[in-house]
Amino acid sequence: MTRTAFGNARIVLPNEVVQGHLKVENGWIRGIESGGDLPAGAIDLEGDFLMPGLVDLHSDHLEKHIMPRPGVYWHAVSAAVSYDAQVISSGITTMCDSFGLVGAEFDSERNPALGRIVQGRSAAANEGMGGAAHL
């Protein structure tokens, strides 16, 4: 069982912000208490905000990491990890990745990138690289 406590935080709730501490067990919030002293072993957030992660319902930005310019391909796993770092540092914990599928009348450079995008994202996920959930 993994237990973590965060204290001295401004905890963002649906209708208010509470100064207090939060307890987590096995990845699930198990308690929020306002005020009080810093619990023993708790991580002191020194008054910083503690809030839920954001969910981004659509992004095709991974394509720009794989192919920063037409005809230039970056290493697929490195691109996926770099993309994830940008996502998670923005507070996004769940990303719904989207990929552009285009026909011949559009930029034909994007079609070959699709396989690399899927391969890089899958390989990074299989190795546990990254912090956000990618759907």
mmCIF file of C-alpha atoms in Angstrom:
data_model
loop_
_atom_site.group_PDB
_atom_site.id
_atom_site.type_symbol
_atom_site.label_atom_id
_atom_site.label_comp_id
_atom_site.label_asym_id
_atom_site.label_seq_id
_atom_site.Cartn_x
_atom_site.Cartn_y
_atom_site.Cartn_z
ATOM 1 C CA MET A 1 0.000 0.000 0.000
ATOM 2 C CA THR A 2 1.353 3.381 -1.001
ATOM 3 C CA ARG A 3 0.439 6.309 1.214
ATOM 4 C CA THR A 4 1.249 9.944 0.614
ATOM 5 C CA ALA A 5 0.107 13.082 2.401
ATOM 6 C CA PHE A 6 0.324 16.665 1.201
ATOM 7 C CA GLY A 7 0.047 19.401 3.794
ATOM 8 C CA ASN A 8 0.010 23.164 4.072
ATOM 9 C CA ALA A 9 -1.762 23.345 0.709
ATOM 10 C CA ARG A 10 -4.512 25.435 -0.828
ATOM 11 C CA ILE A 11 -6.689 22.565 -2.048
ATOM 12 C CA VAL A 12 -8.967 23.427 -4.962
ATOM 13 C CA LEU A 13 -12.388 21.794 -4.544
ATOM 14 C CA PRO A 14 -15.431 22.165 -6.849
ATOM 15 C CA ASN A 15 -16.869 25.147 -4.943
ATOM 16 C CA GLU A 16 -14.101 26.428 -2.703
ATOM 17 C CA VAL A 17 -10.411 26.500 -1.894
ATOM 18 C CA VAL A 18 -9.485 24.924 1.444
ATOM 19 C CA GLN A 19 -6.242 25.506 3.340
ATOM 20 C CA GLY A 20 -5.260 22.119 4.751
ATOM 21 C CA HIS A 21 -3.937 18.710 3.849
ATOM 22 C CA LEU A 22 -4.831 15.782 1.631
ATOM 23 C CA LYS A 23 -4.147 12.065 2.048
ATOM 24 C CA VAL A 24 -3.667 9.618 -0.836
ATOM 25 C CA GLU A 25 -3.609 5.807 -0.648
ATOM 26 C CA ASN A 26 -2.788 3.683 -3.693
ATOM 27 C CA GLY A 27 -3.483 6.613 -6.016
ATOM 28 C CA TRP A 28 -6.886 7.453 -4.510
ATOM 29 C CA ILE A 29 -7.740 10.502 -2.401
ATOM 30 C CA ARG A 30 -8.691 9.191 1.038
ATOM 31 C CA GLY A 31 -9.149 12.381 2.972
ATOM 32 C CA ILE A 32 -9.138 16.163 2.844
ATOM 33 C CA GLU A 33 -8.930 18.127 6.064
ATOM 34 C CA SER A 34 -8.880 21.860 6.513
ATOM 35 C CA GLY A 35 -6.482 23.685 8.813
ATOM 36 C CA GLY A 36 -4.468 21.800 11.360
ATOM 37 C CA ASP A 37 -0.783 21.086 11.663
ATOM 38 C CA LEU A 38 1.309 19.445 8.978
ATOM 39 C CA PRO A 39 0.732 15.682 9.304
ATOM 40 C CA ALA A 40 3.810 13.613 10.166
ATOM 41 C CA GLY A 41 5.643 12.620 6.984
ATOM 42 C CA ALA A 42 3.510 14.887 4.790
ATOM 43 C CA ILE A 43 5.011 16.793 1.880
ATOM 44 C CA ASP A 44 4.881 20.477 2.770
ATOM 45 C CA LEU A 45 3.448 22.392 -0.189
ATOM 46 C CA GLU A 46 4.212 25.691 1.549
ATOM 47 C CA GLY A 47 0.834 27.197 0.663
ATOM 48 C CA ASP A 48 0.902 26.201 -3.020
ATOM 49 C CA PHE A 49 -2.276 25.173 -4.827
ATOM 50 C CA LEU A 50 -3.137 21.479 -5.080
ATOM 51 C CA MET A 51 -5.717 20.836 -7.758
ATOM 52 C CA PRO A 52 -6.977 18.122 -10.097
ATOM 53 C CA GLY A 53 -5.159 17.582 -13.361
ATOM 54 C CA LEU A 54 -6.681 18.860 -16.559
ATOM 55 C CA VAL A 55 -8.137 16.697 -19.319
ATOM 56 C CA ASP A 56 -7.408 17.836 -22.876
ATOM 57 C CA LEU A 57 -9.985 16.376 -25.236
ATOM 58 C CA HIS A 58 -8.125 17.028 -28.487
ATOM 59 C CA SER A 59 -4.548 17.657 -29.492
ATOM 60 C CA ASP A 60 -2.667 16.814 -32.639
ATOM 61 C CA HIS A 61 0.476 18.496 -31.357
ATOM 62 C CA LEU A 62 2.412 15.205 -31.159
ATOM 63 C CA GLU A 63 2.680 15.389 -34.947
ATOM 64 C CA LYS A 64 4.776 18.553 -34.621
ATOM 65 C CA HIS A 65 7.168 16.773 -32.258
ATOM 66 C CA ILE A 66 7.611 13.836 -34.643
ATOM 67 C CA MET A 67 7.820 16.024 -37.748
ATOM 68 C CA PRO A 68 8.902 19.561 -36.785
ATOM 69 C CA ARG A 69 9.280 20.518 -40.462
ATOM 70 C CA PRO A 70 8.072 18.825 -43.652
ATOM 71 C CA GLY A 71 10.296 15.856 -44.428
ATOM 72 C CA VAL A 72 12.195 16.037 -41.125
ATOM 73 C CA TYR A 73 11.460 13.230 -38.661
ATOM 74 C CA TRP A 74 12.656 13.188 -35.080
ATOM 75 C CA HIS A 75 13.220 9.937 -33.173
ATOM 76 C CA ALA A 76 9.662 8.747 -32.415
ATOM 77 C CA VAL A 77 10.134 7.753 -28.755
ATOM 78 C CA SER A 78 12.101 10.916 -27.990
ATOM 79 C CA ALA A 79 9.353 12.973 -29.611
ATOM 80 C CA ALA A 80 6.660 11.195 -27.570
ATOM 81 C CA VAL A 81 8.563 11.756 -24.312
ATOM 82 C CA SER A 82 9.202 15.429 -25.145
ATOM 83 C CA TYR A 83 5.538 15.888 -25.987
ATOM 84 C CA ASP A 84 4.466 14.226 -22.735
ATOM 85 C CA ALA A 85 6.802 16.500 -20.739
ATOM 86 C CA GLN A 86 5.171 19.533 -22.334
ATOM 87 C CA VAL A 87 1.699 18.155 -21.610
ATOM 88 C CA ILE A 88 2.313 17.242 -17.962
ATOM 89 C CA SER A 89 4.169 20.492 -17.205
ATOM 90 C CA SER A 90 1.031 22.325 -18.361
ATOM 91 C CA GLY A 91 -1.080 20.545 -15.733
ATOM 92 C CA ILE A 92 -2.670 18.136 -18.206
ATOM 93 C CA THR A 93 -2.868 14.647 -16.710
ATOM 94 C CA THR A 94 -5.087 13.061 -19.388
ATOM 95 C CA MET A 95 -4.530 13.782 -23.058
ATOM 96 C CA CYS A 96 -6.754 12.580 -25.877
ATOM 97 C CA ASP A 97 -4.221 12.460 -28.699
ATOM 98 C CA SER A 98 -5.554 13.017 -32.187
ATOM 99 C CA PHE A 99 -3.883 12.320 -35.491
ATOM 100 C CA GLY A 100 -4.520 13.981 -38.819
ATOM 101 C CA LEU A 101 -5.412 11.551 -41.572
ATOM 102 C CA VAL A 102 -5.303 13.356 -44.860
ATOM 103 C CA GLY A 103 -5.904 12.487 -48.472
ATOM 104 C CA ALA A 104 -3.699 13.090 -51.483
ATOM 105 C CA GLU A 105 -5.081 16.611 -51.927
ATOM 106 C CA PHE A 106 -3.540 17.620 -48.598
ATOM 107 C CA ASP A 107 0.012 17.584 -47.265
ATOM 108 C CA SER A 108 1.180 14.076 -48.119
ATOM 109 C CA GLU A 109 4.057 14.402 -45.593
ATOM 110 C CA ARG A 110 1.605 13.799 -42.735
ATOM 111 C CA ASN A 111 0.517 10.320 -43.837
ATOM 112 C CA PRO A 112 3.950 8.644 -43.392
ATOM 113 C CA ALA A 113 4.270 10.271 -39.970
ATOM 114 C CA LEU A 114 1.199 8.466 -38.607
ATOM 115 C CA GLY A 115 2.946 5.106 -38.186
ATOM 116 C CA ARG A 116 5.873 6.770 -36.434
ATOM 117 C CA ILE A 117 3.532 8.678 -34.138
ATOM 118 C CA VAL A 118 1.673 5.545 -33.055
ATOM 119 C CA GLN A 119 4.883 3.511 -32.719
ATOM 120 C CA GLY A 120 6.670 6.184 -30.664
ATOM 121 C CA ARG A 121 3.736 6.852 -28.336
ATOM 122 C CA SER A 122 3.165 3.099 -27.802
ATOM 123 C CA ALA A 123 6.854 2.369 -27.149
ATOM 124 C CA ALA A 124 7.119 5.244 -24.657
ATOM 125 C CA ALA A 125 3.967 4.050 -22.855
ATOM 126 C CA ASN A 126 5.192 0.433 -22.739
ATOM 127 C CA GLU A 127 8.442 1.582 -21.101
ATOM 128 C CA GLY A 128 6.613 3.723 -18.538
ATOM 129 C CA MET A 129 8.015 6.945 -19.963
ATOM 130 C CA GLY A 130 5.838 9.940 -19.240
ATOM 131 C CA GLY A 131 3.449 11.242 -16.674
ATOM 132 C CA ALA A 132 0.157 11.812 -18.459
ATOM 133 C CA ALA A 133 -2.414 9.257 -19.532
ATOM 134 C CA HIS A 134 -2.611 9.298 -23.326
ATOM 135 C CA LEU A 135 -5.809 8.124 -24.944
#
